[in-house]
Short mmCIF file of N, CA and C in Angstrom, two decimals:
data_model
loop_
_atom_site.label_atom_id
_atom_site.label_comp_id
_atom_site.label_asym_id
_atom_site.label_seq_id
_atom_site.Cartn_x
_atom_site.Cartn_y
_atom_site.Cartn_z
N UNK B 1000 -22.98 9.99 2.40
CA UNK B 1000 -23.24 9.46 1.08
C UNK B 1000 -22.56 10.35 0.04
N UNK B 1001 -22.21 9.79 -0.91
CA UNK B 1001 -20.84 10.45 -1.91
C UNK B 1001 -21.99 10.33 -3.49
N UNK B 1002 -22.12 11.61 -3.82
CA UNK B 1002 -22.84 11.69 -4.97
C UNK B 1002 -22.21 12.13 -6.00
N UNK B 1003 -21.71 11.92 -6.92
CA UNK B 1003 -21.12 12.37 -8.54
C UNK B 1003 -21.90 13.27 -8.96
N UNK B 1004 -21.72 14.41 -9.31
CA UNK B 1004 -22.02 15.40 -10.13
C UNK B 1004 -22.36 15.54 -11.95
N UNK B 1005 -23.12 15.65 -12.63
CA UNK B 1005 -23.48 15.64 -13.99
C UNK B 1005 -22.60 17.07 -13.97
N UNK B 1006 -21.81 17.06 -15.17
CA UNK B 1006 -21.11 18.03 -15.87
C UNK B 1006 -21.90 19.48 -15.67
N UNK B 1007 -23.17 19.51 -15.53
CA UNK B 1007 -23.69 21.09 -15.46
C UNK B 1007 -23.71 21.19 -14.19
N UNK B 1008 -24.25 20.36 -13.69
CA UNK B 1008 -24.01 20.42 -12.24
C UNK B 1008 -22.61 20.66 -11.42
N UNK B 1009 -21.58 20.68 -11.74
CA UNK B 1009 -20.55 20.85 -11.36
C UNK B 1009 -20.00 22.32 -11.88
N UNK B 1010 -20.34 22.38 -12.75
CA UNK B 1010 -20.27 24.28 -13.33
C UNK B 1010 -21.05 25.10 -12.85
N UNK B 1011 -22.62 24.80 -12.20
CA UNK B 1011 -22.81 25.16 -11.25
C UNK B 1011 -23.06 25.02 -10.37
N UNK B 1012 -21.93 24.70 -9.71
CA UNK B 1012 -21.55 24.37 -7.83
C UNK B 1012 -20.45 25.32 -7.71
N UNK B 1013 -19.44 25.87 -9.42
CA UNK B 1013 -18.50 26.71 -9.29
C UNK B 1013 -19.10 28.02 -8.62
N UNK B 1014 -20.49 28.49 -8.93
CA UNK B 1014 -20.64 30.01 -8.92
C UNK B 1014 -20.87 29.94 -7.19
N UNK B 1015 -21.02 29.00 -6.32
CA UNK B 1015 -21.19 29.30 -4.90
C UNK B 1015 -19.97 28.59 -4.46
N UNK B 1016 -18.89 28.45 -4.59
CA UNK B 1016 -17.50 28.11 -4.39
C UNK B 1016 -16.65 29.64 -4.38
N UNK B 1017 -15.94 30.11 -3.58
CA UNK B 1017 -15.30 31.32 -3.54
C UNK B 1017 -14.04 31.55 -4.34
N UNK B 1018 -13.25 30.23 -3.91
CA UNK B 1018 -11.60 30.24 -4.28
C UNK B 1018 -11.72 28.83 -5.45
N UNK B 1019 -10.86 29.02 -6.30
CA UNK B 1019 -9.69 28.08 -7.15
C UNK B 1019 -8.67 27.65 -6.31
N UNK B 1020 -8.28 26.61 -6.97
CA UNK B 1020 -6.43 26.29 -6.83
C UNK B 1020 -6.11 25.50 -8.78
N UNK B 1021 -5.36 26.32 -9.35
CA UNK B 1021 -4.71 25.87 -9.83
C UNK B 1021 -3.28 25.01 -9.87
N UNK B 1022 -2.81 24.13 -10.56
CA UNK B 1022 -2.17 23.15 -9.89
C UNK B 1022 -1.81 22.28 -11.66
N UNK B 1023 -0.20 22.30 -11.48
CA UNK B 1023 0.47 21.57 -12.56
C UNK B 1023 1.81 21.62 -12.59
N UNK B 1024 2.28 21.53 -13.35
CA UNK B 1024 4.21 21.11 -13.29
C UNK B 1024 4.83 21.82 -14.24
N UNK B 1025 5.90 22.24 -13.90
CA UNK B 1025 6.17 23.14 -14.99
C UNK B 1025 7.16 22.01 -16.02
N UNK B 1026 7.57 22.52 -17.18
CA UNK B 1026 7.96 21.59 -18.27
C UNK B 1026 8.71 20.84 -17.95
N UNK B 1027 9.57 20.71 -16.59
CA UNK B 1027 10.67 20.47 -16.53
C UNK B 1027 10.45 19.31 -15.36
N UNK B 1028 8.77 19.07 -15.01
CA UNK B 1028 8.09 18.74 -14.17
C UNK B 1028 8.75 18.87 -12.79
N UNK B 1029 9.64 19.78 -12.77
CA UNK B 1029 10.44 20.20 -11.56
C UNK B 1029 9.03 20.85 -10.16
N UNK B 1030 8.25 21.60 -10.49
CA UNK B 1030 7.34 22.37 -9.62
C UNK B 1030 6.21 21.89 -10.02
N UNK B 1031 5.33 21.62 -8.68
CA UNK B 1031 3.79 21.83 -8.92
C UNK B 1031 3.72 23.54 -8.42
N UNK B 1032 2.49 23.90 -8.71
CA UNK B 1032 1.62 24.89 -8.44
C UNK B 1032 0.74 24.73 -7.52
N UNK B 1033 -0.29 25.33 -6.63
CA UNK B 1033 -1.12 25.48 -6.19
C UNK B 1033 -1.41 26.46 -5.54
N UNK B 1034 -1.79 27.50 -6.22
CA UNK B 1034 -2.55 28.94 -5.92
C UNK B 1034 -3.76 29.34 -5.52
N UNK B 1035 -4.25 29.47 -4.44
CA UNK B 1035 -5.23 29.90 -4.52
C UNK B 1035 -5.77 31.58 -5.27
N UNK B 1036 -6.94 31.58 -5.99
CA UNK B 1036 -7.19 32.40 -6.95
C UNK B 1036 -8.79 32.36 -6.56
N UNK B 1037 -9.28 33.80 -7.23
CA UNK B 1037 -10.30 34.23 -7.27
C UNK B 1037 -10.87 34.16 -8.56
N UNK B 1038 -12.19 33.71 -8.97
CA UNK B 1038 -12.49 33.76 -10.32
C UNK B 1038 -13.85 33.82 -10.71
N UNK B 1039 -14.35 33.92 -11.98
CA UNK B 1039 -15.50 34.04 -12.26
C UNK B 1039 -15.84 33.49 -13.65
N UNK B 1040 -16.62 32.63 -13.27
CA UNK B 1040 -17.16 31.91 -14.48
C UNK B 1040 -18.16 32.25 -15.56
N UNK B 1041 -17.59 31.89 -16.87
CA UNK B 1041 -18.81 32.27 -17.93
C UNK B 1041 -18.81 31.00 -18.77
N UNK B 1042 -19.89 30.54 -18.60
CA UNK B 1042 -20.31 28.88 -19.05
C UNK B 1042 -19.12 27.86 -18.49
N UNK B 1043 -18.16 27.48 -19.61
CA UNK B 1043 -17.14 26.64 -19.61
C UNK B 1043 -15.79 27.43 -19.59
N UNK B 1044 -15.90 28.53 -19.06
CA UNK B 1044 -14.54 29.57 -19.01
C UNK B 1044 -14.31 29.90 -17.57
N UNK B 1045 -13.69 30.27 -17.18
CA UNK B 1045 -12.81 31.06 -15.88
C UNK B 1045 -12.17 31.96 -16.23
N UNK B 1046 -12.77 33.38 -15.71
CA UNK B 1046 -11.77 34.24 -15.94
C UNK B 1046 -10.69 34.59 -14.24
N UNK B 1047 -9.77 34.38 -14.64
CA UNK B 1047 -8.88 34.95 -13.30
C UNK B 1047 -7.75 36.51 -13.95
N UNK B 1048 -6.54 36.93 -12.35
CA UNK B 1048 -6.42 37.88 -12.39
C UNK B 1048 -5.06 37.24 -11.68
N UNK B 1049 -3.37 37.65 -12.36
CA UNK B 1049 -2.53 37.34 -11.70
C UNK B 1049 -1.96 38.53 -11.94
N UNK B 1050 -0.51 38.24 -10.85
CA UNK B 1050 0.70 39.41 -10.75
C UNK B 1050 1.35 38.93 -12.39
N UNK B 1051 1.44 40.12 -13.20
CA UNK B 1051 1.80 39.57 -14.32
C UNK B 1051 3.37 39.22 -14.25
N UNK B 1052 4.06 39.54 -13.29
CA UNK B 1052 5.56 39.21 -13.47
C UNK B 1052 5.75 38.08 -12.14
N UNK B 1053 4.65 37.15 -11.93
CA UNK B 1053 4.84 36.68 -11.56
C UNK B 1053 4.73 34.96 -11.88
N UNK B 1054 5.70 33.96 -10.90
CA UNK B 1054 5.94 32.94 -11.97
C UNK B 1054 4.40 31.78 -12.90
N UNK B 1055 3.55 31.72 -11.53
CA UNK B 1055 2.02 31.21 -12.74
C UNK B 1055 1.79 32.13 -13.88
N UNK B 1056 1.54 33.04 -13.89
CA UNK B 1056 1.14 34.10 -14.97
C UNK B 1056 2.67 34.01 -16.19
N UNK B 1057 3.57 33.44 -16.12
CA UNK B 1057 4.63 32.53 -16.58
C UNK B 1057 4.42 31.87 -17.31
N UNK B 1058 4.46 30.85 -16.32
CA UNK B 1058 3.89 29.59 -16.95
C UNK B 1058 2.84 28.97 -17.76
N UNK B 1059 1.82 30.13 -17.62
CA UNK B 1059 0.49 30.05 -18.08
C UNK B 1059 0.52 30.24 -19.57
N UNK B 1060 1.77 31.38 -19.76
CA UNK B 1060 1.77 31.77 -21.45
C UNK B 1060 2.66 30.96 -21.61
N UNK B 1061 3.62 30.49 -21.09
CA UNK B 1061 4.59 29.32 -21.95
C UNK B 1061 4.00 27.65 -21.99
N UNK B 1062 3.00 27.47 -20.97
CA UNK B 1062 2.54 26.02 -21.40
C UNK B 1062 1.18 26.28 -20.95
N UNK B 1063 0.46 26.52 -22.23
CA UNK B 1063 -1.10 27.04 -21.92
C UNK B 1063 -2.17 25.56 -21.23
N UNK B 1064 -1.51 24.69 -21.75
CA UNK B 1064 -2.49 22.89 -21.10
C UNK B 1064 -1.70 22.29 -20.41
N UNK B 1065 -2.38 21.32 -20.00
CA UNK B 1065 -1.90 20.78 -18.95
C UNK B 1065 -2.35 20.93 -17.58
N UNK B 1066 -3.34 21.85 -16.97
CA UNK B 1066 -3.58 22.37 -15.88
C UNK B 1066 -4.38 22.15 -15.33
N UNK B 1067 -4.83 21.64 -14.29
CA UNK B 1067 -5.66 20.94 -13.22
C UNK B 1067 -6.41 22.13 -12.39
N UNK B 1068 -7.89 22.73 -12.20
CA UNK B 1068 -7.97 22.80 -11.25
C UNK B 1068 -9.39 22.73 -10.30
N UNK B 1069 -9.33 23.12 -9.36
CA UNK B 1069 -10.01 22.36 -8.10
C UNK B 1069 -10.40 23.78 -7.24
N UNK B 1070 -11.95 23.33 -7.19
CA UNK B 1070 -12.45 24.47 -6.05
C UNK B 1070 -13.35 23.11 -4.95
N UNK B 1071 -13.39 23.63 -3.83
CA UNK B 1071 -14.21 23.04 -3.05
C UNK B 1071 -14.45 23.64 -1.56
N UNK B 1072 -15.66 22.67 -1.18
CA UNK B 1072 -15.42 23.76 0.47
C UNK B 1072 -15.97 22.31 0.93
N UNK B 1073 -14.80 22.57 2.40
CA UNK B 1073 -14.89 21.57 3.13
C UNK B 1073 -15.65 21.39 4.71
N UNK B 1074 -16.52 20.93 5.22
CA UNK B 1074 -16.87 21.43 6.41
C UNK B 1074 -16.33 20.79 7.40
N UNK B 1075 -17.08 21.15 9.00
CA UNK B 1075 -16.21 20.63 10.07
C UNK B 1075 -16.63 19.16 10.12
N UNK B 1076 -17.59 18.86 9.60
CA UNK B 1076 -18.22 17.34 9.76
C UNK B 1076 -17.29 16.33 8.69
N UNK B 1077 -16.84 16.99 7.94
CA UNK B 1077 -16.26 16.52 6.77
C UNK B 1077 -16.89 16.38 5.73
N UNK B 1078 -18.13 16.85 5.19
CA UNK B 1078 -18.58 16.78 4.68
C UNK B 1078 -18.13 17.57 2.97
N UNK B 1079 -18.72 17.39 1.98
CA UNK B 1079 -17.98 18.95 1.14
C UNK B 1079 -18.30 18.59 0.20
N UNK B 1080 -17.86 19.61 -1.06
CA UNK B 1080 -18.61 19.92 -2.44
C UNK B 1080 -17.46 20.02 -3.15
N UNK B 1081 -17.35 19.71 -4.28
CA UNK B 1081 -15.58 19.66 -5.16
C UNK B 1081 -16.40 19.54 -6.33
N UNK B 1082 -15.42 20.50 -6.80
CA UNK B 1082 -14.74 20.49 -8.40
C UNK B 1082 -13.97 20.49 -9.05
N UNK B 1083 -13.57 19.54 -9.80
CA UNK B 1083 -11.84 19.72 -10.56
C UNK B 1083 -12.24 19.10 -12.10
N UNK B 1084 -11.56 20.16 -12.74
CA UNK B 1084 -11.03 20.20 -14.27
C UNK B 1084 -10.10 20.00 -15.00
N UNK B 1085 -9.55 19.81 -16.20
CA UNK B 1085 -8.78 19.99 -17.04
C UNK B 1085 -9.15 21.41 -16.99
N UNK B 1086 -7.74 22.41 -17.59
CA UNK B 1086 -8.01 23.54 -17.71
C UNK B 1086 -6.75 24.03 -18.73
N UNK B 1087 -7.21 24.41 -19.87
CA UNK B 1087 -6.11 25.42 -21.05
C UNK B 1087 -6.49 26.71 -20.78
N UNK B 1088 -5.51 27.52 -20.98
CA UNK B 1088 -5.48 28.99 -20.86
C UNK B 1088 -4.67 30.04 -21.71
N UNK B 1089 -5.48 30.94 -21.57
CA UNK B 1089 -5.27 31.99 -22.45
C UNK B 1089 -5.14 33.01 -21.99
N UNK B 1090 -4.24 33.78 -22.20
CA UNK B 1090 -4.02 35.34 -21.77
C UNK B 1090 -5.08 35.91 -22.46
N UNK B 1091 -5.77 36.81 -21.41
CA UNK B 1091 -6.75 38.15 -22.34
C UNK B 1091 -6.14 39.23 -22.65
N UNK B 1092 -6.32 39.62 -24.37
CA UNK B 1092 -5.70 41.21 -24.42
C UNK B 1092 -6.39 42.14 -23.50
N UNK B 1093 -7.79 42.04 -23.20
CA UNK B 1093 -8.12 43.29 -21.78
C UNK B 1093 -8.38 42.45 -20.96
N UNK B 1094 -7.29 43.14 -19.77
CA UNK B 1094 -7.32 42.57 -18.51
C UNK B 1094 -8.50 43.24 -17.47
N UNK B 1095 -9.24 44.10 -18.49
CA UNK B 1095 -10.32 45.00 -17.55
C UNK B 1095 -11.38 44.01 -17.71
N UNK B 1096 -11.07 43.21 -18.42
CA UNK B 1096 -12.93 42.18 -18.53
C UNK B 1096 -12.76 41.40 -17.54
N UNK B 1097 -12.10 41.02 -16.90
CA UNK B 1097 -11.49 39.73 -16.26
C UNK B 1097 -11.52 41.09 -14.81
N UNK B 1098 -10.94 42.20 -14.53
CA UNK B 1098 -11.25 42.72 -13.69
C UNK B 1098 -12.50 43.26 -13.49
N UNK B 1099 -12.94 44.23 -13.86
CA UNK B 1099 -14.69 44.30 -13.78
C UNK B 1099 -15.31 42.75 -13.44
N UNK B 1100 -15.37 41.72 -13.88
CA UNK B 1100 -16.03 40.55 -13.82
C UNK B 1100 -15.79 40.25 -12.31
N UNK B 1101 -14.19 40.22 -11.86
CA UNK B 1101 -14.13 39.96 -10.25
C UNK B 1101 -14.69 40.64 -9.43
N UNK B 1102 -14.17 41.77 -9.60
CA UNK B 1102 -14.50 43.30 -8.76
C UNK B 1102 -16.47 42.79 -8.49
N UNK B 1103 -16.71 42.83 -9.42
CA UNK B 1103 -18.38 42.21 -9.38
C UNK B 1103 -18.71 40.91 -8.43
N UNK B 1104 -18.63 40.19 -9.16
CA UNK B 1104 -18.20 38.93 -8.05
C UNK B 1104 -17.96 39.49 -6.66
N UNK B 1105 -17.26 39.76 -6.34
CA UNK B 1105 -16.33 39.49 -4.84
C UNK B 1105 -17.00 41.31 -4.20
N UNK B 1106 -17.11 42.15 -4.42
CA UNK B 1106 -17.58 43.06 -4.21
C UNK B 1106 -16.58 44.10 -2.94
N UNK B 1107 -17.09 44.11 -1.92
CA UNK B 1107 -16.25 44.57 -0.81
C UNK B 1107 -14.91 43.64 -0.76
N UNK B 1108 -14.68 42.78 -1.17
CA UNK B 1108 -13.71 41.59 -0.67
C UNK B 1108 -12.59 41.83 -2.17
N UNK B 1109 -12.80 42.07 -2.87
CA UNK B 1109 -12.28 42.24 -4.06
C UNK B 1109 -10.77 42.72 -3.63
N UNK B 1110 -10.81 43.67 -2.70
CA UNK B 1110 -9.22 44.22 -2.71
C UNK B 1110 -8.20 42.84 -2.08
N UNK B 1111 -8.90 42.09 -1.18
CA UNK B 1111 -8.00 40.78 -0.75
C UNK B 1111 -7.48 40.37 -1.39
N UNK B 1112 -8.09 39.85 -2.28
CA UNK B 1112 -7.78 39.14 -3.82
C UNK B 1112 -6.94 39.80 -4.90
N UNK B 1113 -7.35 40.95 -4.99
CA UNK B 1113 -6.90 41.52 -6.54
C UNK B 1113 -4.95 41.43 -6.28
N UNK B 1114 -4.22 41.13 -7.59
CA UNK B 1114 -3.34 41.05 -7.35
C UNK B 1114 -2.48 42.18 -7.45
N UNK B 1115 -1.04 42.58 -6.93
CA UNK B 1115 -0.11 43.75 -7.11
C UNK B 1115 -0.21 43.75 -8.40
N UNK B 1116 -0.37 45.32 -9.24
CA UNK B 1116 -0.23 45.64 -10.54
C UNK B 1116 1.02 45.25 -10.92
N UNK B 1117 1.21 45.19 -12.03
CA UNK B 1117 0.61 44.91 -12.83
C UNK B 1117 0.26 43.69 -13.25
N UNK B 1118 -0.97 43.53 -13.79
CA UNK B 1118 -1.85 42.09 -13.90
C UNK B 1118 -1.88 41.52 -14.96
N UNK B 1119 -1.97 40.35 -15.27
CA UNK B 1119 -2.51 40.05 -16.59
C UNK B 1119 -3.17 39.44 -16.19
N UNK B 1120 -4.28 38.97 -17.12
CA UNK B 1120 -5.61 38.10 -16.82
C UNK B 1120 -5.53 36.98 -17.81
N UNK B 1121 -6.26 35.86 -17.56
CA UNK B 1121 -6.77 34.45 -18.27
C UNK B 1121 -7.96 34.08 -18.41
N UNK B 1122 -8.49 33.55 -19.38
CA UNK B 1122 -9.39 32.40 -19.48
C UNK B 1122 -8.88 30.85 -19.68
N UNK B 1123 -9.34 30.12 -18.64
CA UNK B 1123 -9.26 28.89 -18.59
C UNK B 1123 -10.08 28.39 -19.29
N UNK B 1124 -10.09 27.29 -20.09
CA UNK B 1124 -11.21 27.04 -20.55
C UNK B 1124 -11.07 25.11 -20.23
N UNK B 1125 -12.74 25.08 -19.62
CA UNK B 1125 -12.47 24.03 -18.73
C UNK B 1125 -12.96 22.48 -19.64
N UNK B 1126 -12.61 21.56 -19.45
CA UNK B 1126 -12.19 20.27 -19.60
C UNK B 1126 -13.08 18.98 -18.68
N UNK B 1127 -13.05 17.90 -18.88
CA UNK B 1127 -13.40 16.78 -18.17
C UNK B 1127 -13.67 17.16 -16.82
N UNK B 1128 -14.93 18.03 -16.85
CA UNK B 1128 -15.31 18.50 -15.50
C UNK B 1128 -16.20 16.97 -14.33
N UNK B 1129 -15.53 17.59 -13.08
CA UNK B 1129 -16.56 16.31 -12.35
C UNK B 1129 -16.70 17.16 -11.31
N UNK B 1130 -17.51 16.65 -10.63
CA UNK B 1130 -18.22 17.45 -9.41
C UNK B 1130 -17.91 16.28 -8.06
N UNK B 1131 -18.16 16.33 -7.11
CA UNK B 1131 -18.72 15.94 -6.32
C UNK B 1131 -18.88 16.27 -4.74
N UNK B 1132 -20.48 15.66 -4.62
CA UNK B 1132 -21.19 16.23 -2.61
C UNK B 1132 -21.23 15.05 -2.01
N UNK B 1133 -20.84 15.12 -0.95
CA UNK B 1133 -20.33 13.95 0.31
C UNK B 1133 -21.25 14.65 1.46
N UNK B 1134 -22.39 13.98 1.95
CA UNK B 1134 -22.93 14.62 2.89
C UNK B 1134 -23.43 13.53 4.25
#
């Protein structure tokens, strides 16, 4: 049975979801994206953590909207839990809020994730949220 999610309900289904994928085209609609990312939510925000010379962390300051993204976990039954957004973003001037916030989050696991220095960090700020559990 396939249940739709109410907007809060889907913001929190984010905090027991591990990974992101962000996902969009760059101007030239030449490339999609799809990264998996580590993140941590504050209400209607996402803070994440990229390689700053690398090409999302790019793209992110040259076309801040436009950006799709999607957490979910899928099981062996097929069963699963999804979330996908609209998402605009913003570079943070401290990239330590956005680190402290993961490092917290993710705890022992944090070094998997964290990206090669140097980093810059984002807030997404999320959009036409939907949820949905298929069980």
């Amino acid at each position: 049975m396939m249940r739709i999610l109410a907007p809060a309900e889907a913001l929190a289904l984010l905090d027991e979801l591990q990974v992101l994928r962000i996902a969009g085209f760059d101007q030239a609609r030449e490339a999609s994206y799809a990264v998996p990312l580590a993140f941590v939510r504050r209400d209607q925000t996402l803070l994440i953590a990229l390689r700053a010379a690398g090409r999302l962390a790019q793209l992110l300051q040259q076309q801040p909207t436009g950006w799709c993204i999607e957490a979910d976990q899928i099981n062996p039954d097929w069963t699963f839990r999804s979330v996908v957004a609209e998402a605009s973003a913003q570079p943070l001037t401290d990239s330590s809020i956005a680190l402290v916030a993961l490092a917290e989050r993710y705890g022992r696991n944090w070094p998997q994730w964290r990206p090669n220095a140097p980093i810059q960090a984002f807030s997404l700020e999320l959009a036409a949220i939907q949820g949905r559990h298929k069980s």
